C-alpha positions as CSV (number, residue, x, y, z in Angstrom):
1,M,26.8,-0.9,5.4
2,E,24.5,-2.3,2.8
3,N,25.5,-2.6,-0.8
4,V,23.3,-1.4,-3.2
5,M,25.2,-2.4,-6.0
6,L,23.7,-5.6,-5.5
7,R,19.9,-4.3,-5.5
8,T,19.4,-5.1,-9.1
9,D,19.1,-7.6,-11.7
10,V,21.2,-9.9,-12.9
11,Y,20.7,-8.7,-16.9
12,K,21.3,-5.2,-15.6
13,M,25.2,-5.9,-14.4
14,G,26.0,-6.3,-18.4
15,H,24.3,-3.7,-19.8
16,M,27.2,-1.0,-18.5
17,E,28.6,-2.6,-21.4
18,Q,26.3,-2.7,-24.0
19,Y,24.9,0.8,-24.9
20,P,26.1,1.8,-28.4
21,P,30.2,3.1,-28.2
22,G,30.1,6.8,-27.5
23,T,26.6,6.9,-25.7
24,T,27.1,9.6,-22.8
25,K,23.3,10.1,-21.5
26,V,20.3,8.4,-20.7
27,Y,17.0,9.4,-19.9
28,S,14.0,6.8,-19.2
29,Y,10.8,7.8,-16.9
30,L,8.4,5.4,-15.5
31,L,5.0,5.5,-15.7
32,A,1.8,2.7,-14.6
33,R,0.1,1.2,-17.8
34,S,-2.8,-0.7,-17.0
35,D,-6.1,0.4,-15.4
36,K,-7.8,-3.4,-15.3
37,K,-8.2,-2.9,-11.3
38,M,-7.7,1.0,-10.6
39,P,-8.1,3.8,-12.6
40,S,-5.5,5.9,-11.1
41,T,-2.0,5.5,-8.7
42,L,-1.6,7.5,-5.9
43,F,2.1,7.5,-5.7
44,Y,3.9,7.1,-2.3
45,G,7.1,5.2,-1.6
46,L,10.0,6.9,-3.6
47,Q,11.9,9.0,-0.5
48,Y,12.6,5.2,1.1
49,Y,14.5,4.3,-2.1
50,L,15.8,7.9,-2.4
51,K,18.0,7.3,0.8
52,L,19.5,4.0,0.0
53,L,20.6,6.2,-3.1
54,E,22.1,8.4,-0.6
55,V,25.1,6.0,-0.1
56,K,29.0,7.1,-1.4
57,P,30.0,4.4,-3.5
58,T,32.9,2.4,-2.6
59,Q,35.4,0.5,-3.7
60,E,34.6,-2.6,-1.1
61,M,31.1,-2.6,-3.2
62,M,32.4,-2.6,-6.5
63,D,34.8,-5.5,-5.3
64,E,32.0,-7.3,-3.7
65,F,29.6,-6.9,-6.9
66,L,32.3,-8.3,-9.1
67,V,32.2,-11.1,-6.8
68,Y,28.2,-12.1,-7.1
69,R,28.6,-11.3,-10.6
70,K,30.9,-13.9,-12.0
71,R,29.2,-16.3,-9.3
72,I,26.5,-16.1,-11.0
73,L,27.5,-15.5,-15.0
74,G,30.4,-17.2,-14.3
75,F,33.2,-15.3,-16.1
76,D,35.1,-12.3,-15.1
77,A,33.7,-9.0,-16.0
78,S,35.6,-7.0,-18.2
79,Q,37.6,-4.5,-18.0
80,D,35.3,-2.0,-19.0
81,V,33.1,-2.9,-16.9
82,K,35.5,-2.7,-13.8
83,D,36.9,0.6,-15.4
84,K,32.9,2.0,-14.8
85,L,32.6,0.7,-11.5
86,S,36.4,2.2,-10.4
87,A,35.3,5.9,-12.3
88,L,31.8,5.4,-10.0
89,V,33.9,5.1,-6.9
90,K,36.3,8.2,-7.9
91,L,33.2,10.1,-8.6
92,G,31.9,10.1,-5.0
93,Y,28.1,9.9,-6.2
94,I,25.3,8.1,-8.0
95,P,25.3,10.5,-10.9
96,L,21.1,10.9,-11.0
97,K,18.5,13.4,-11.4
98,I,15.1,11.9,-10.6
99,K,11.9,14.0,-10.6
100,A,9.0,12.9,-9.6
101,V,5.3,14.0,-8.5
102,R,4.6,15.0,-5.1
103,E,4.1,11.5,-3.0
104,G,0.5,11.4,-2.1
105,S,-0.6,12.5,-5.5
106,I,-3.4,10.6,-7.6
107,I,-2.8,10.5,-11.1
108,P,-4.9,8.5,-13.6
109,V,-2.7,5.7,-15.2
110,R,-0.9,6.1,-18.5
111,N,0.5,8.9,-17.3
112,V,4.1,9.9,-16.6
113,L,5.1,9.4,-12.8
114,M,9.0,9.7,-12.6
115,T,11.8,10.7,-15.0
116,L,15.8,9.4,-14.5
117,E,18.2,10.8,-16.3
118,S,22.6,10.1,-15.8
119,T,24.4,13.6,-14.8
120,V,27.9,13.2,-15.6
121,P,28.9,11.9,-19.0
122,G,30.5,8.6,-18.8
123,F,27.5,7.4,-16.6
124,H,24.7,6.8,-18.5
125,W,25.0,3.5,-17.3
126,V,23.8,4.1,-13.9
127,V,20.0,5.3,-15.6
128,G,19.1,1.8,-16.3
129,F,21.4,-0.3,-13.4
130,F,19.3,1.4,-10.7
131,E,16.1,1.1,-12.6
132,S,15.4,-2.2,-10.6
133,L,15.9,-0.6,-7.5
134,L,13.7,2.0,-7.8
135,L,11.0,0.2,-9.9
136,K,10.0,-1.5,-6.3
137,V,7.9,1.6,-5.5
138,W,5.0,-0.1,-7.9
139,N,4.1,-2.2,-4.3
140,T,4.2,0.8,-2.1
141,C,2.0,2.7,-4.9
142,T,-0.2,0.1,-5.7
143,V,-0.8,-1.1,-2.2
144,A,-1.7,2.7,-1.4
145,S,-4.2,3.1,-4.7
146,Y,-6.1,-0.3,-3.1
147,S,-6.5,1.4,-0.2
148,K,-7.6,4.7,-1.2
149,K,-9.9,2.3,-3.3
150,L,-11.4,1.0,0.3
151,K,-11.4,4.4,1.8
152,D,-13.8,5.3,-1.6
153,L,-15.8,2.7,-0.9
154,C,-16.4,3.3,3.1
155,K,-16.9,7.0,2.2
156,R,-19.6,6.1,-1.0
157,F,-21.6,3.7,2.3
158,A,-20.8,6.5,5.1
159,D,-22.3,9.2,2.4
160,E,-25.7,7.2,2.1
161,T,-26.2,5.5,5.7
162,C,-24.4,7.5,8.0
163,D,-25.1,11.0,9.5
164,D,-20.8,11.3,9.8
165,D,-17.7,9.8,8.6
166,G,-15.9,9.3,12.5
167,H,-15.5,6.2,11.7
168,R,-14.2,6.0,9.0
169,P,-10.7,6.7,9.2
170,F,-10.9,3.0,11.1
171,Q,-13.2,1.6,9.4
172,V,-10.7,-0.8,7.7
173,H,-7.7,-2.2,10.0
174,D,-4.5,-3.6,8.6
175,F,-3.6,-7.5,9.9
176,G,-1.2,-7.5,7.2
177,Y,2.3,-8.4,9.3
178,R,2.3,-11.3,9.6
179,G,0.9,-11.9,5.9
180,C,3.8,-10.6,4.9
181,S,6.7,-12.6,2.9
182,S,9.1,-10.0,4.7
183,D,9.2,-7.4,7.4
184,E,10.7,-5.0,4.5
185,T,7.2,-6.0,2.6
186,A,5.1,-5.5,5.8
187,M,6.6,-1.5,6.6
188,L,6.8,-0.1,3.3
189,S,2.8,-1.8,2.4
190,G,1.7,-0.9,6.1
191,S,3.1,2.3,5.4
192,A,1.0,3.0,2.1
193,H,-1.9,1.7,4.4
194,L,-1.7,4.2,7.0
195,I,-2.0,7.2,4.2
196,N,-5.7,6.8,4.1
197,F,-6.4,4.5,7.8
198,L,-5.6,4.9,11.0
199,G,-6.2,1.6,12.1
200,T,-2.8,-1.0,11.9
201,D,-1.7,-4.1,13.6
202,T,1.7,-3.3,11.5
203,V,4.2,-2.2,14.4
204,L,7.2,-1.7,11.6
205,A,4.6,0.6,9.3
206,L,5.2,3.4,12.1
207,K,8.8,2.9,12.3
208,M,9.3,3.6,8.8
209,I,7.0,6.5,8.5
210,I,9.2,7.9,11.5
211,D,12.3,7.3,10.1
212,T,11.7,7.9,6.6
213,Y,9.1,10.4,6.2
214,G,8.6,11.8,10.0
215,C,4.8,12.7,10.9
216,S,2.7,13.9,13.6
217,E,0.5,11.9,15.7
218,P,-1.2,10.1,15.6
219,I,0.6,8.1,12.7
220,G,-1.3,4.3,13.3
221,L,-3.7,2.9,16.4
222,S,-5.0,0.1,17.6
223,V,-6.8,-1.8,20.7
224,T,-6.6,-4.5,23.2
225,A,-7.6,-7.8,21.3
226,S,-7.5,-11.5,22.4
227,E,-7.1,-14.1,19.7
228,H,-8.1,-18.2,19.6
229,S,-4.7,-19.6,21.5
230,V,-5.7,-17.1,24.1
231,V,-9.3,-18.6,24.7
232,C,-8.7,-22.2,24.2
233,A,-6.1,-22.0,26.9
234,Y,-9.1,-22.0,29.2
235,G,-11.0,-24.6,27.2
236,K,-13.7,-25.0,25.6
237,E,-16.0,-25.5,29.0
238,R,-14.2,-21.8,30.2
239,E,-14.3,-20.4,27.5
240,F,-16.9,-17.7,28.6
241,D,-13.9,-17.3,31.7
242,A,-11.7,-16.1,28.6
243,F,-14.4,-13.1,28.1
244,E,-14.8,-12.3,32.1
245,H,-11.1,-11.7,32.2
246,M,-11.1,-9.5,29.1
247,L,-13.1,-7.6,30.6
248,K,-11.8,-7.2,34.3
249,L,-7.9,-6.4,32.6
250,V,-9.0,-3.6,30.0
251,P,-11.6,-1.7,32.6
252,T,-11.6,0.9,29.9
253,G,-11.4,1.5,26.7
254,I,-11.9,-0.7,23.0
255,I,-11.7,-4.5,23.6
256,S,-11.7,-6.6,20.6
257,Q,-12.5,-10.0,21.3
258,I,-12.4,-13.3,19.3
259,S,-15.6,-14.5,19.5
260,D,-15.7,-17.7,17.4
261,T,-12.8,-19.8,18.8
262,Y,-15.8,-22.5,18.9
263,D,-19.7,-21.1,18.9
264,L,-20.0,-17.6,17.5
265,W,-23.4,-17.7,17.8
266,N,-23.6,-19.3,21.6
267,V,-21.2,-16.1,22.3
268,L,-23.9,-13.4,20.5
269,T,-26.9,-14.7,22.4
270,N,-25.8,-16.7,25.6
271,F,-22.7,-14.9,26.5
272,A,-23.7,-11.6,25.4
273,E,-26.9,-11.4,27.8
274,K,-25.1,-13.0,30.9
275,L,-22.0,-10.1,30.2
276,K,-24.8,-7.0,28.7
277,S,-24.8,-5.7,32.4
278,R,-20.9,-5.4,32.6
279,I,-20.6,-3.7,29.3
280,L,-23.0,-1.5,29.2
281,D,-21.6,0.3,32.5
282,R,-17.9,-0.1,30.9
283,D,-16.6,3.0,30.1
284,G,-15.9,2.1,26.3
285,K,-17.0,-0.2,23.8
286,F,-16.7,-4.0,23.5
287,V,-16.1,-5.4,20.1
288,F,-17.4,-9.1,19.2
289,R,-14.9,-10.5,16.3
290,P,-16.2,-13.7,14.5
291,D,-13.2,-14.6,12.1
292,S,-14.5,-17.4,10.5
293,G,-17.7,-18.3,7.8
294,D,-19.1,-16.6,4.7
295,P,-18.8,-12.6,5.3
296,P,-21.9,-11.2,4.7
297,K,-24.3,-14.5,5.8
298,I,-22.3,-14.1,9.3
299,I,-22.6,-10.5,9.5
300,C,-26.3,-9.8,8.0
301,G,-27.7,-13.0,8.4
302,D,-28.3,-16.1,6.2
303,G,-31.4,-16.2,4.5
304,D,-31.7,-19.6,3.9
305,A,-30.9,-21.0,7.4
306,E,-34.0,-21.3,9.8
307,T,-36.3,-17.9,10.4
308,G,-35.6,-17.0,13.9
309,S,-31.9,-18.6,14.5
310,P,-29.0,-17.1,15.6
311,E,-27.9,-17.9,12.0
312,W,-30.8,-16.2,10.5
313,F,-30.3,-13.0,12.2
314,G,-26.5,-12.8,11.9
315,A,-24.1,-11.3,14.3
316,L,-25.7,-7.4,13.4
317,R,-28.7,-7.8,14.1
318,L,-28.2,-10.5,17.7
319,L,-26.1,-7.2,18.9
320,D,-28.9,-5.2,18.0
321,K,-31.2,-7.1,20.2
322,N,-29.3,-8.0,22.8
323,F,-27.7,-4.0,22.7
324,G,-29.8,-1.9,21.2
325,S,-29.4,0.2,18.3
326,K,-30.9,3.9,17.6
327,K,-31.6,5.5,14.0
328,N,-30.0,8.2,12.4
329,K,-31.0,11.0,10.8
330,K,-30.6,9.0,8.0
331,G,-33.2,6.4,9.0
332,Y,-30.3,3.9,9.2
333,R,-29.8,2.1,12.4
334,V,-26.8,2.5,14.5
335,L,-25.7,0.0,17.4
336,N,-25.4,1.2,21.1
337,P,-21.9,2.2,21.2
338,K,-20.9,0.2,23.8
339,V,-20.5,-2.5,21.1
340,G,-19.1,-3.1,18.1
341,L,-18.1,-5.6,15.6
342,I,-14.9,-5.9,13.5
343,Y,-14.3,-9.0,10.8
344,G,-11.4,-10.0,9.7
345,D,-10.8,-12.6,7.3
346,G,-10.8,-12.6,4.0
347,M,-12.7,-9.5,3.5
348,F,-11.2,-8.8,0.0
349,Y,-13.0,-5.5,-1.8
350,E,-15.9,-7.1,-3.6
351,R,-16.9,-9.1,-0.5
352,F,-16.5,-6.2,1.7
353,E,-19.0,-3.7,-1.0
354,R,-21.3,-6.8,-0.8
355,T,-21.7,-7.0,2.9
356,L,-22.0,-2.9,2.9
357,E,-24.8,-3.4,0.3
358,M,-26.6,-5.8,2.5
359,M,-26.2,-3.7,5.6
360,R,-27.8,-1.0,3.7
361,D,-30.5,-2.7,2.7
362,M,-31.5,-4.0,6.1
363,K,-31.1,-0.4,7.1
364,Y,-28.1,-0.3,9.1
365,A,-25.5,2.5,8.8
366,S,-22.2,1.5,7.6
367,S,-20.4,2.5,10.3
368,N,-21.5,-0.7,12.4
369,L,-18.5,-2.8,10.3
370,V,-15.1,-2.5,10.8
371,I,-13.3,-5.0,8.8
372,G,-9.0,-6.2,9.8
373,S,-7.5,-6.9,6.1
374,G,-3.8,-8.9,6.2
375,G,-2.4,-10.8,3.5
376,I,-4.9,-9.5,1.0
377,L,-4.4,-5.7,1.5
378,L,-0.2,-6.0,1.9
379,Q,1.0,-8.9,0.1
380,Q,-2.1,-9.8,-3.1
381,H,-0.7,-7.3,-5.7
382,N,1.6,-7.4,-8.0
383,R,3.3,-5.6,-10.5
384,D,1.0,-6.4,-13.5
385,D,-1.6,-4.8,-11.1
386,Q,-1.0,-1.3,-12.5
387,G,1.7,-2.5,-14.9
388,Y,4.3,-0.2,-14.0
389,A,7.4,0.0,-16.1
390,I,10.0,1.8,-16.9
391,K,11.6,2.6,-20.1
392,A,14.3,4.6,-21.7
393,T,13.1,6.9,-24.3
394,F,16.0,9.5,-24.5
395,A,19.9,9.1,-25.1
396,E,22.7,11.2,-26.6
397,V,24.9,8.7,-28.9
398,N,28.3,10.7,-29.8
399,G,26.8,13.8,-29.8
400,E,23.4,13.2,-31.2
401,M,20.2,13.5,-29.5
402,R,18.1,10.1,-30.2
403,E,14.7,9.6,-29.3
404,L,13.6,5.8,-28.2
405,V,10.6,4.2,-28.4
406,K,9.6,0.6,-27.6
407,D,6.8,-0.6,-29.9
408,P,6.5,-4.8,-29.4
409,I,4.2,-5.4,-32.7
410,T,2.9,-8.2,-30.7
411,D,1.1,-5.8,-27.7
412,H,0.7,-2.4,-29.3
413,K,-0.2,-1.7,-25.5
414,K,3.3,-2.0,-24.2
415,K,4.4,1.4,-26.7
416,S,6.5,3.4,-24.7
417,H,6.4,7.1,-25.2
418,K,9.2,8.6,-26.9
419,G,11.8,11.5,-26.7
420,L,11.9,13.7,-22.9
421,V,8.3,13.4,-21.2
422,A,6.7,16.4,-19.2
423,L,3.4,15.5,-16.9
424,L,0.9,18.5,-17.3
425,K,-2.6,19.9,-17.4
426,D,-5.0,20.8,-19.5
427,D,-7.7,23.5,-19.1
428,D,-10.2,21.5,-17.2
429,G,-7.5,20.5,-14.6
430,R,-7.0,17.2,-16.3
431,Y,-3.5,15.5,-16.2
432,F,-1.8,14.2,-19.7
433,T,1.4,13.4,-20.5
434,K,3.1,14.9,-23.5
435,D,6.3,13.2,-24.8
436,Q,9.4,14.0,-27.7
437,C,9.0,17.4,-25.6
438,T,11.9,20.1,-26.1
439,A,14.4,20.8,-23.0
440,E,12.3,23.7,-22.5
441,E,9.3,22.2,-22.4
442,E,10.2,19.1,-20.1
443,A,11.7,21.4,-18.0
444,K,8.3,22.7,-17.3
445,S,6.9,19.3,-16.1
446,L,4.7,19.2,-13.0
447,L,7.6,16.8,-11.8
448,E,10.2,18.2,-9.6
449,T,13.8,17.5,-9.1
450,V,13.9,14.9,-5.8
451,Y,17.4,13.7,-6.2
452,L,20.2,15.1,-7.6
453,N,24.0,13.6,-7.8
454,G,24.0,11.6,-4.5
455,K,21.2,13.4,-2.0
456,I,17.8,13.8,-1.7
457,T,16.9,17.6,-3.0
458,R,13.2,17.2,-1.8
459,T,11.9,15.8,1.4
460,T,8.2,15.1,2.2
461,T,6.7,14.0,5.7
462,F,3.8,11.7,5.7
463,D,1.3,14.6,7.0
464,E,2.3,16.1,3.6
465,I,1.3,12.9,1.6
466,R,-1.9,12.3,3.7
467,K,-3.2,15.6,3.1
468,L,-2.2,15.6,-0.5
469,A,-4.1,12.7,-1.1
470,A,-6.9,13.3,0.8
471,K,-7.8,15.6,-1.9
């Protein structure tokens, strides 16, 4: 069994004896402080961490914790610390009450998302101790929020250039497993993306969703795809054989064929012409995948290239030239449904937006392009992107109720709320956070109790999360 007592920062190891003598209760809250990248956050991932806190504390856990504490700090824990740990074992559960917004909620930054409070006198220290673990929800929230930003981008261009939005659940595909630093990061981040899209190559994301939340099908989908090593095994002179073999191997459905192992323009002209009849007669779609170069130029064409050259045309117009297209009701061209285009290298938000703008200006519907995104989607984020933090705002010391506030003179943007806090809505339905609440006001908060004294009290399914996030 994994020891949840080791999932903390070293400095937390000493805090249990640093609070003022007579402290009996601590209350903290979580918020995202920064709108520098996204104005709202999509709250997701808490249930994964709550499951870790359903563990029953054992003496073996505490003994291992003390061993590592001494290894790092270089001295034995005081008797007070040992007594607190022994008391936790005797209690038999982690005495916390955790309230949170519903997972899938989209909340403007600088609002309370979760509160933590100790429930048993003498165990006030557990709030800060487990803060480090619970704060990790920043990652799933940030990835989900970034993925939602991509979803909104796809919707904006679909509304402008497409007759329907059936393509949108698959327009941003997760290629991120190999780009993540750990399996845990991959499964958590990958699952966050699946709130907004269905396309994924991260297998562990599906397992995490099934194990932690439960979900009806489909959870995540992908297609048969080739890669450079496969094509290289044929050799440059026999590259065409790789394309023929893929068509024979997968006679129906969607194929994604890597197309730039050697000469993308040769593939999109000569190969495309030779394979044209087989692709058009096939029951399915053949997707060409460029994977290098400057995406807007590769996809939409390079105006600086020789006029009429493949580079000047770009992948989109070359596919149109070979396989044809039709205008939709909005006047934008849609490629023959037998072929498609996916680009999967370095497609960050601004580059994707620029590519969609160029396609629109060329009078091509945004549905003609799918992108794959890897580390940019799942890994290239940090806690400062949305400024996630947990701050203590209330404590009870020797029977005195103390409202706490942090307000650094060097950065007043880090000023915390004070006292008990509540998430509320104004008359126009907009979220706001009220602090210095009475107990009665705090009880009316939109936050719901999701964990109490060692047990999850409210579970959420992934279907519920998707439905709420789609509003």
